[in-house]
PDB file of C-alpha atoms in Angstrom:
ATOM      1  CA  UNK A 279      -1.850  14.481  27.678  1.00 36.00           C
ATOM      2  CA  UNK A 280      -3.634  16.005  24.600  1.00 37.00           C
ATOM      3  CA  UNK A 281      -2.810  19.269  23.611  1.00 42.00           C
ATOM      4  CA  UNK A 282       1.043  19.703  21.559  1.00 39.00           C
ATOM      5  CA  UNK A 283       2.901  22.485  22.612  1.00 43.00           C
ATOM      6  CA  UNK A 284       6.575  22.552  22.064  1.00 39.00           C
ATOM      7  CA  UNK A 285       7.900  22.574  24.559  1.00 49.00           C
ATOM      8  CA  UNK A 286       6.970  18.857  25.107  1.00 55.00           C
ATOM      9  CA  UNK A 287       7.929  16.614  27.987  1.00 59.00           C
ATOM     10  CA  UNK A 288       9.754  13.507  27.174  1.00 59.00           C
ATOM     11  CA  UNK A 289       8.572  11.904  30.055  1.00 60.00           C
ATOM     12  CA  UNK A 290       4.415  12.314  28.824  1.00 58.00           C
ATOM     13  CA  UNK A 291       5.715  11.748  25.050  1.00 55.00           C
ATOM     14  CA  UNK A 292       7.365   8.459  25.578  1.00 52.00           C
ATOM     15  CA  UNK A 293       4.529   7.345  27.699  1.00 58.00           C
ATOM     16  CA  UNK A 294       2.180   8.026  25.030  1.00 53.00           C
ATOM     17  CA  UNK A 295       3.371   5.675  22.773  1.00 54.00           C
ATOM     18  CA  UNK A 296       3.567   3.410  24.979  1.00 51.00           C
ATOM     19  CA  UNK A 297       0.047   3.885  25.249  1.00 51.00           C
ATOM     20  CA  UNK A 298       0.020   2.873  21.843  1.00 51.00           C
ATOM     21  CA  UNK A 299       2.751   0.636  20.659  1.00 47.00           C
ATOM     22  CA  UNK A 300      -0.439  -2.615  20.636  1.00 50.00           C
ATOM     23  CA  UNK A 301      -1.830  -1.241  17.049  1.00 53.00           C
ATOM     24  CA  UNK A 302       0.629   1.697  16.301  1.00 55.00           C
ATOM     25  CA  UNK A 303       1.048   0.344  12.625  1.00 55.00           C
ATOM     26  CA  UNK A 304      -2.049  -0.514  12.014  1.00 48.00           C
ATOM     27  CA  UNK A 305      -4.006   2.622  13.643  1.00 49.00           C
ATOM     28  CA  UNK A 306      -1.364   4.545  11.178  1.00 53.00           C
ATOM     29  CA  UNK A 307      -2.657   2.595   8.001  1.00 56.00           C
ATOM     30  CA  UNK A 308      -6.690   3.741   8.800  1.00 45.00           C
ATOM     31  CA  UNK A 309      -5.794   7.183   9.113  1.00 52.00           C
ATOM     32  CA  UNK A 310      -4.106   7.663   6.284  1.00 54.00           C
ATOM     33  CA  UNK A 311      -6.081   5.708   4.537  1.00 53.00           C
ATOM     34  CA  UNK A 312      -2.912   3.652   3.686  1.00 61.00           C
ATOM     35  CA  UNK A 313      -1.157   6.116   2.361  1.00 75.00           C
ATOM     36  CA  UNK A 314       1.678   5.982   5.346  1.00 77.00           C
ATOM     37  CA  UNK A 315       3.113   2.543   3.224  1.00 80.00           C
ATOM     38  CA  UNK A 316       3.898   4.679   0.268  1.00 86.00           C
ATOM     39  CA  UNK A 317       5.390   7.393   2.419  1.00 88.00           C
ATOM     40  CA  UNK A 318       8.241   4.233   3.751  1.00 89.00           C
ATOM     41  CA  UNK A 319       8.382   3.051   0.981  1.00 92.00           C
ATOM     42  CA  UNK A 320       9.624   6.767  -0.205  1.00 95.00           C
ATOM     43  CA  UNK A 321      11.405   6.991   2.334  1.00 96.00           C
ATOM     44  CA  UNK A 322      13.727   3.777   1.806  1.00 96.00           C
ATOM     45  CA  UNK A 323      14.101   4.754  -0.994  1.00 96.00           C
ATOM     46  CA  UNK A 324      15.878   8.201  -0.463  1.00 97.00           C
ATOM     47  CA  UNK A 325      17.855   6.800   2.695  1.00 98.00           C
ATOM     48  CA  UNK A 326      19.471   4.019  -0.519  1.00 97.00           C
ATOM     49  CA  UNK A 327      20.722   1.981   2.361  1.00 98.00           C
ATOM     50  CA  UNK A 328      23.132  -0.912   0.999  1.00 97.00           C
ATOM     51  CA  UNK A 329      24.979  -4.009   2.124  1.00 97.00           C
ATOM     52  CA  UNK A 330      28.189  -2.552   4.344  1.00 95.00           C
ATOM     53  CA  UNK A 331      25.678   1.387   5.296  1.00 97.00           C
ATOM     54  CA  UNK A 332      25.295   1.603   9.238  1.00 98.00           C
ATOM     55  CA  UNK A 333      21.776   3.543   9.238  1.00 98.00           C
ATOM     56  CA  UNK A 334      20.156   4.210  11.809  1.00 98.00           C
ATOM     57  CA  UNK A 335      16.366   4.123  12.076  1.00 98.00           C
ATOM     58  CA  UNK A 336      15.504   7.578  14.817  1.00 98.00           C
ATOM     59  CA  UNK A 337      12.055   6.836  16.246  1.00 93.00           C
ATOM     60  CA  UNK A 338      12.089   4.310  15.014  1.00 94.00           C
ATOM     61  CA  UNK A 339       8.689   2.504  17.169  1.00 88.00           C
ATOM     62  CA  UNK A 340       8.240  -1.415  16.755  1.00 90.00           C
ATOM     63  CA  UNK A 341      11.302  -0.939  13.876  1.00 94.00           C
ATOM     64  CA  UNK A 342       8.156  -1.498  10.948  1.00 90.00           C
ATOM     65  CA  UNK A 343      10.596   1.334   9.766  1.00 92.00           C
ATOM     66  CA  UNK A 344      13.899  -0.118   9.699  1.00 96.00           C
ATOM     67  CA  UNK A 345      13.117  -3.503   8.223  1.00 95.00           C
ATOM     68  CA  UNK A 346      13.153  -2.199   4.633  1.00 95.00           C
ATOM     69  CA  UNK A 347      16.572  -0.505   5.442  1.00 97.00           C
ATOM     70  CA  UNK A 348      17.880  -4.411   6.578  1.00 97.00           C
ATOM     71  CA  UNK A 349      16.500  -6.199   3.933  1.00 97.00           C
ATOM     72  CA  UNK A 350      19.582  -4.473   1.043  1.00 97.00           C
ATOM     73  CA  UNK A 351      21.712  -5.946   3.388  1.00 97.00           C
ATOM     74  CA  UNK A 352      22.627  -2.597   5.574  1.00 98.00           C
ATOM     75  CA  UNK A 353      23.681  -2.413   9.440  1.00 98.00           C
ATOM     76  CA  UNK A 354      20.343  -1.164  10.893  1.00 98.00           C
ATOM     77  CA  UNK A 355      19.911   0.023  14.012  1.00 98.00           C
ATOM     78  CA  UNK A 356      15.827   1.138  15.574  1.00 98.00           C
ATOM     79  CA  UNK A 357      16.531   3.877  18.382  1.00 97.00           C
ATOM     80  CA  UNK A 358      13.262   4.583  20.358  1.00 94.00           C
ATOM     81  CA  UNK A 359      12.424   6.373  23.321  1.00 90.00           C
ATOM     82  CA  UNK A 360       9.635   4.061  24.268  1.00 88.00           C
ATOM     83  CA  UNK A 361      10.072   1.534  25.765  1.00 90.00           C
ATOM     84  CA  UNK A 362       6.653  -0.179  25.075  1.00 88.00           C
ATOM     85  CA  UNK A 363       7.183   0.293  21.013  1.00 86.00           C
ATOM     86  CA  UNK A 364      10.615  -1.305  21.872  1.00 93.00           C
ATOM     87  CA  UNK A 365       9.327  -4.232  23.388  1.00 92.00           C
ATOM     88  CA  UNK A 366       6.470  -4.522  21.221  1.00 90.00           C
ATOM     89  CA  UNK A 367       9.452  -4.594  18.136  1.00 92.00           C
ATOM     90  CA  UNK A 368      11.416  -7.277  19.695  1.00 95.00           C
ATOM     91  CA  UNK A 369       8.191  -9.575  20.330  1.00 94.00           C
ATOM     92  CA  UNK A 370       8.539  -9.048  16.383  1.00 91.00           C
ATOM     93  CA  UNK A 371      11.456  -8.883  14.784  1.00 94.00           C
ATOM     94  CA  UNK A 372      14.138 -10.082  17.958  1.00 96.00           C
ATOM     95  CA  UNK A 373      16.704 -10.055  15.957  1.00 96.00           C
ATOM     96  CA  UNK A 374      16.781  -6.155  14.870  1.00 97.00           C
ATOM     97  CA  UNK A 375      19.406  -4.528  17.276  1.00 97.00           C
ATOM     98  CA  UNK A 376      16.569  -2.332  19.171  1.00 97.00           C
ATOM     99  CA  UNK A 377      18.235   0.508  20.894  1.00 97.00           C
ATOM    100  CA  UNK A 378      16.580   3.091  23.436  1.00 96.00           C
ATOM    101  CA  UNK A 379      18.067   5.909  23.410  1.00 96.00           C
ATOM    102  CA  UNK A 380      17.027  10.339  23.262  1.00 94.00           C
ATOM    103  CA  UNK A 381      17.118  12.014  20.328  1.00 96.00           C
ATOM    104  CA  UNK A 382      18.808  15.020  22.039  1.00 96.00           C
ATOM    105  CA  UNK A 383      21.151  12.835  23.280  1.00 96.00           C
ATOM    106  CA  UNK A 384      21.567  10.063  21.405  1.00 97.00           C
ATOM    107  CA  UNK A 385      23.685   6.554  22.899  1.00 97.00           C
ATOM    108  CA  UNK A 386      25.991   6.077  19.992  1.00 98.00           C
ATOM    109  CA  UNK A 387      29.579   7.933  19.426  1.00 98.00           C
ATOM    110  CA  UNK A 388      30.424  11.551  17.205  1.00 98.00           C
ATOM    111  CA  UNK A 389      30.843   9.903  13.164  1.00 98.00           C
ATOM    112  CA  UNK A 390      29.544   6.604  12.375  1.00 98.00           C
ATOM    113  CA  UNK A 391      26.742   6.104  10.777  1.00 98.00           C
ATOM    114  CA  UNK A 392      26.049   6.837   6.563  1.00 98.00           C
ATOM    115  CA  UNK A 393      22.969   7.252   7.190  1.00 98.00           C
ATOM    116  CA  UNK A 394      20.215   8.640   9.785  1.00 98.00           C
ATOM    117  CA  UNK A 395      16.545   9.315   9.045  1.00 98.00           C
ATOM    118  CA  UNK A 396      13.400  10.142  11.693  1.00 97.00           C
ATOM    119  CA  UNK A 397       9.639   9.478  10.810  1.00 92.00           C
ATOM    120  CA  UNK A 398       7.352  11.464  11.961  1.00 87.00           C
ATOM    121  CA  UNK A 399       8.803  11.361  15.211  1.00 87.00           C
ATOM    122  CA  UNK A 400      11.121  15.066  15.460  1.00 93.00           C
ATOM    123  CA  UNK A 401       7.709  16.310  15.757  1.00 87.00           C
ATOM    124  CA  UNK A 402       7.018  14.679  18.727  1.00 83.00           C
ATOM    125  CA  UNK A 403      11.381  16.201  20.480  1.00 90.00           C
ATOM    126  CA  UNK A 404      10.998  18.872  22.984  1.00 87.00           C
ATOM    127  CA  UNK A 405      14.318  20.496  21.232  1.00 94.00           C
ATOM    128  CA  UNK A 406      14.350  19.811  17.680  1.00 96.00           C
ATOM    129  CA  UNK A 407      17.675  21.733  17.548  1.00 97.00           C
ATOM    130  CA  UNK A 408      19.400  19.612  19.962  1.00 97.00           C
ATOM    131  CA  UNK A 409      18.078  16.576  17.574  1.00 98.00           C
ATOM    132  CA  UNK A 410      19.249  17.553  14.774  1.00 98.00           C
ATOM    133  CA  UNK A 411      22.830  18.682  16.039  1.00 98.00           C
ATOM    134  CA  UNK A 412      22.892  14.943  17.588  1.00 98.00           C
ATOM    135  CA  UNK A 413      21.892  13.276  14.310  1.00 98.00           C
ATOM    136  CA  UNK A 414      24.511  15.664  12.554  1.00 98.00           C
ATOM    137  CA  UNK A 415      26.901  14.563  15.232  1.00 98.00           C
ATOM    138  CA  UNK A 416      26.746  10.671  15.120  1.00 98.00           C
ATOM    139  CA  UNK A 417      26.194  10.697  10.820  1.00 98.00           C
ATOM    140  CA  UNK A 418      30.152  10.148   9.295  1.00 98.00           C
ATOM    141  CA  UNK A 419      31.363  13.628   6.694  1.00 98.00           C
ATOM    142  CA  UNK A 420      29.320  12.067   3.539  1.00 98.00           C
ATOM    143  CA  UNK A 421      26.832  11.284   5.241  1.00 98.00           C
ATOM    144  CA  UNK A 422      23.540  12.071   4.950  1.00 98.00           C
ATOM    145  CA  UNK A 423      20.101  12.390   6.958  1.00 98.00           C
ATOM    146  CA  UNK A 424      16.442  11.426   5.967  1.00 98.00           C
ATOM    147  CA  UNK A 425      13.097  13.268   7.583  1.00 98.00           C
ATOM    148  CA  UNK A 426       9.677  12.143   6.896  1.00 94.00           C
ATOM    149  CA  UNK A 427       6.885  14.146   8.480  1.00 92.00           C
ATOM    150  CA  UNK A 428       4.249  15.727   8.186  1.00 86.00           C
ATOM    151  CA  UNK A 429       4.196  18.993   6.446  1.00 88.00           C
ATOM    152  CA  UNK A 430       1.870  22.500   5.539  1.00 84.00           C
ATOM    153  CA  UNK A 431      -0.058  20.737   2.274  1.00 83.00           C
ATOM    154  CA  UNK A 432       0.494  22.804  -0.656  1.00 80.00           C
ATOM    155  CA  UNK A 433      -2.697  23.921  -1.925  1.00 71.00           C
ATOM    156  CA  UNK A 434      -4.405  26.029  -0.393  1.00 72.00           C
ATOM    157  CA  UNK A 435      -8.269  24.994  -0.394  1.00 69.00           C
ATOM    158  CA  UNK A 436      -6.255  20.798   0.362  1.00 64.00           C
ATOM    159  CA  UNK A 437      -5.332  22.322   3.466  1.00 68.00           C
ATOM    160  CA  UNK A 438      -8.235  23.483   4.665  1.00 71.00           C
ATOM    161  CA  UNK A 439      -9.995  20.467   4.590  1.00 71.00           C
ATOM    162  CA  UNK A 440      -6.840  17.769   5.443  1.00 67.00           C
ATOM    163  CA  UNK A 441      -7.330  20.420   8.664  1.00 69.00           C
ATOM    164  CA  UNK A 442     -10.775  20.122   9.029  1.00 67.00           C
ATOM    165  CA  UNK A 443      -9.737  15.629   9.155  1.00 65.00           C
ATOM    166  CA  UNK A 444      -7.410  16.893  11.466  1.00 62.00           C
ATOM    167  CA  UNK A 445      -9.403  18.059  14.307  1.00 61.00           C
ATOM    168  CA  UNK A 446     -12.553  16.245  13.220  1.00 68.00           C
ATOM    169  CA  UNK A 447     -12.612  12.745  11.991  1.00 65.00           C
ATOM    170  CA  UNK A 448      -8.902  11.609  13.006  1.00 65.00           C
ATOM    171  CA  UNK A 449     -10.307  11.461  17.279  1.00 65.00           C
ATOM    172  CA  UNK A 450     -13.826   9.457  16.080  1.00 69.00           C
ATOM    173  CA  UNK A 451     -11.457   6.675  13.661  1.00 63.00           C
ATOM    174  CA  UNK A 452      -8.330   6.830  16.972  1.00 61.00           C
ATOM    175  CA  UNK A 453     -11.265   6.031  19.280  1.00 64.00           C
ATOM    176  CA  UNK A 454     -12.377   3.151  17.154  1.00 62.00           C
ATOM    177  CA  UNK A 455      -9.386   1.997  16.245  1.00 57.00           C
ATOM    178  CA  UNK A 456      -6.342   3.069  18.885  1.00 58.00           C
ATOM    179  CA  UNK A 457      -6.086   1.768  22.347  1.00 58.00           C
ATOM    180  CA  UNK A 458      -4.847   4.756  22.976  1.00 63.00           C
ATOM    181  CA  UNK A 459      -6.833   7.455  21.465  1.00 60.00           C
ATOM    182  CA  UNK A 460      -6.463  10.305  23.932  1.00 64.00           C
ATOM    183  CA  UNK A 461      -2.447   9.781  21.790  1.00 64.00           C
ATOM    184  CA  UNK A 462      -4.514  10.865  18.445  1.00 62.00           C
ATOM    185  CA  UNK A 463      -5.339  14.292  19.620  1.00 66.00           C
ATOM    186  CA  UNK A 464      -2.489  14.831  20.854  1.00 69.00           C
ATOM    187  CA  UNK A 465      -0.403  13.730  17.434  1.00 69.00           C
ATOM    188  CA  UNK A 466      -2.940  15.440  15.343  1.00 70.00           C
ATOM    189  CA  UNK A 467      -2.641  19.425  17.213  1.00 74.00           C
ATOM    190  CA  UNK A 468       1.288  18.797  17.066  1.00 75.00           C
ATOM    191  CA  UNK A 469       1.181  18.517  13.692  1.00 76.00           C
ATOM    192  CA  UNK A 470      -0.732  22.145  13.452  1.00 77.00           C
ATOM    193  CA  UNK A 471       2.013  23.438  15.128  1.00 81.00           C
ATOM    194  CA  UNK A 472       4.445  21.894  13.455  1.00 88.00           C
ATOM    195  CA  UNK A 473       6.986  23.822  10.893  1.00 92.00           C
ATOM    196  CA  UNK A 474       6.693  24.030   7.597  1.00 93.00           C
ATOM    197  CA  UNK A 475       9.076  22.909   4.357  1.00 96.00           C
ATOM    198  CA  UNK A 476      10.810  25.448   4.135  1.00 97.00           C
ATOM    199  CA  UNK A 477      11.128  26.195   8.044  1.00 97.00           C
ATOM    200  CA  UNK A 478      12.121  23.146   8.514  1.00 98.00           C
ATOM    201  CA  UNK A 479      14.597  23.108   6.071  1.00 98.00           C
ATOM    202  CA  UNK A 480      16.599  26.860   7.130  1.00 98.00           C
ATOM    203  CA  UNK A 481      16.505  24.480  11.342  1.00 98.00           C
ATOM    204  CA  UNK A 482      18.210  21.387   9.159  1.00 98.00           C
ATOM    205  CA  UNK A 483      20.193  24.491   8.475  1.00 98.00           C
ATOM    206  CA  UNK A 484      21.814  25.740  11.552  1.00 98.00           C
ATOM    207  CA  UNK A 485      22.431  22.883  12.678  1.00 98.00           C
ATOM    208  CA  UNK A 486      24.651  22.685  10.286  1.00 98.00           C
ATOM    209  CA  UNK A 487      23.777  20.131   7.371  1.00 98.00           C
ATOM    210  CA  UNK A 488      24.151  21.077   3.889  1.00 98.00           C
ATOM    211  CA  UNK A 489      22.278  20.391   0.022  1.00 98.00           C
ATOM    212  CA  UNK A 490      19.673  21.098   2.263  1.00 98.00           C
ATOM    213  CA  UNK A 491      16.238  19.884  -0.024  1.00 98.00           C
ATOM    214  CA  UNK A 492      12.921  18.744   0.361  1.00 98.00           C
ATOM    215  CA  UNK A 493      10.539  16.571  -1.714  1.00 97.00           C
ATOM    216  CA  UNK A 494       6.448  16.921  -1.202  1.00 96.00           C
ATOM    217  CA  UNK A 495       4.182  13.119  -0.893  1.00 93.00           C
ATOM    218  CA  UNK A 496       0.520  13.741  -0.930  1.00 87.00           C
ATOM    219  CA  UNK A 497       0.878  17.304  -1.689  1.00 88.00           C
ATOM    220  CA  UNK A 498       2.752  18.999   0.327  1.00 89.00           C
ATOM    221  CA  UNK A 499       0.844  16.001   3.664  1.00 85.00           C
ATOM    222  CA  UNK A 500       4.767  15.208   4.547  1.00 90.00           C
ATOM    223  CA  UNK A 501       7.569  16.459   3.808  1.00 95.00           C
ATOM    224  CA  UNK A 502      10.514  13.899   2.955  1.00 98.00           C
ATOM    225  CA  UNK A 503      13.982  16.702   4.199  1.00 98.00           C
ATOM    226  CA  UNK A 504      17.208  15.559   3.044  1.00 98.00           C
ATOM    227  CA  UNK A 505      20.863  17.384   4.994  1.00 98.00           C
ATOM    228  CA  UNK A 506      24.340  16.176   4.389  1.00 98.00           C
ATOM    229  CA  UNK A 507      27.166  16.324   6.475  1.00 98.00           C
ATOM    230  CA  UNK A 508      30.079  18.501   4.700  1.00 93.00           C
TER     231      UNK A 508
END
């Protein structure tokens, strides 16, 4: 699967991530030029996890993104639909309650999490609207959603350079460090096809989230969106 579309088949995407699980975190660090670690830190700040809080980390992959939440004393549930990613995560962090689940039909009761968060996974879901509604459903009243996702650089000249990097530099770099380089061609395509900051904010509001706002990171390469459940 090398071309991104908005009718992505879940089994195809899950299989793609199964194939990159072993070197996924390393590849992300290389392709993001080290920015991925900074982005994870900003997500952790936005989530603000603390003892007694329940956090759903959706599209958690190998659960690397879940570790900062767990370190605060919060109860974090890493959830992903790629069994390959979950197996790799279980090897590294066997004490975490890694859970298999589809973002459009989560295996949790209504209103159980203080915070739901998803980093770099929402654009890979087949039905974005359904996923945002599901995140809303499993969040407690007064709880929040934090979404970290690739977006559109705000400075036009930089946006052009960024697009050239995605299309020309990412595939050869991925071939050097990834176990499944074709997956990163798909990922580059999916980034270009993804809604920009205001469009994603509108989708959050449509799903029921209130007080929706966003903050750009790395010049808009990535955006942090937040919303609250009334």
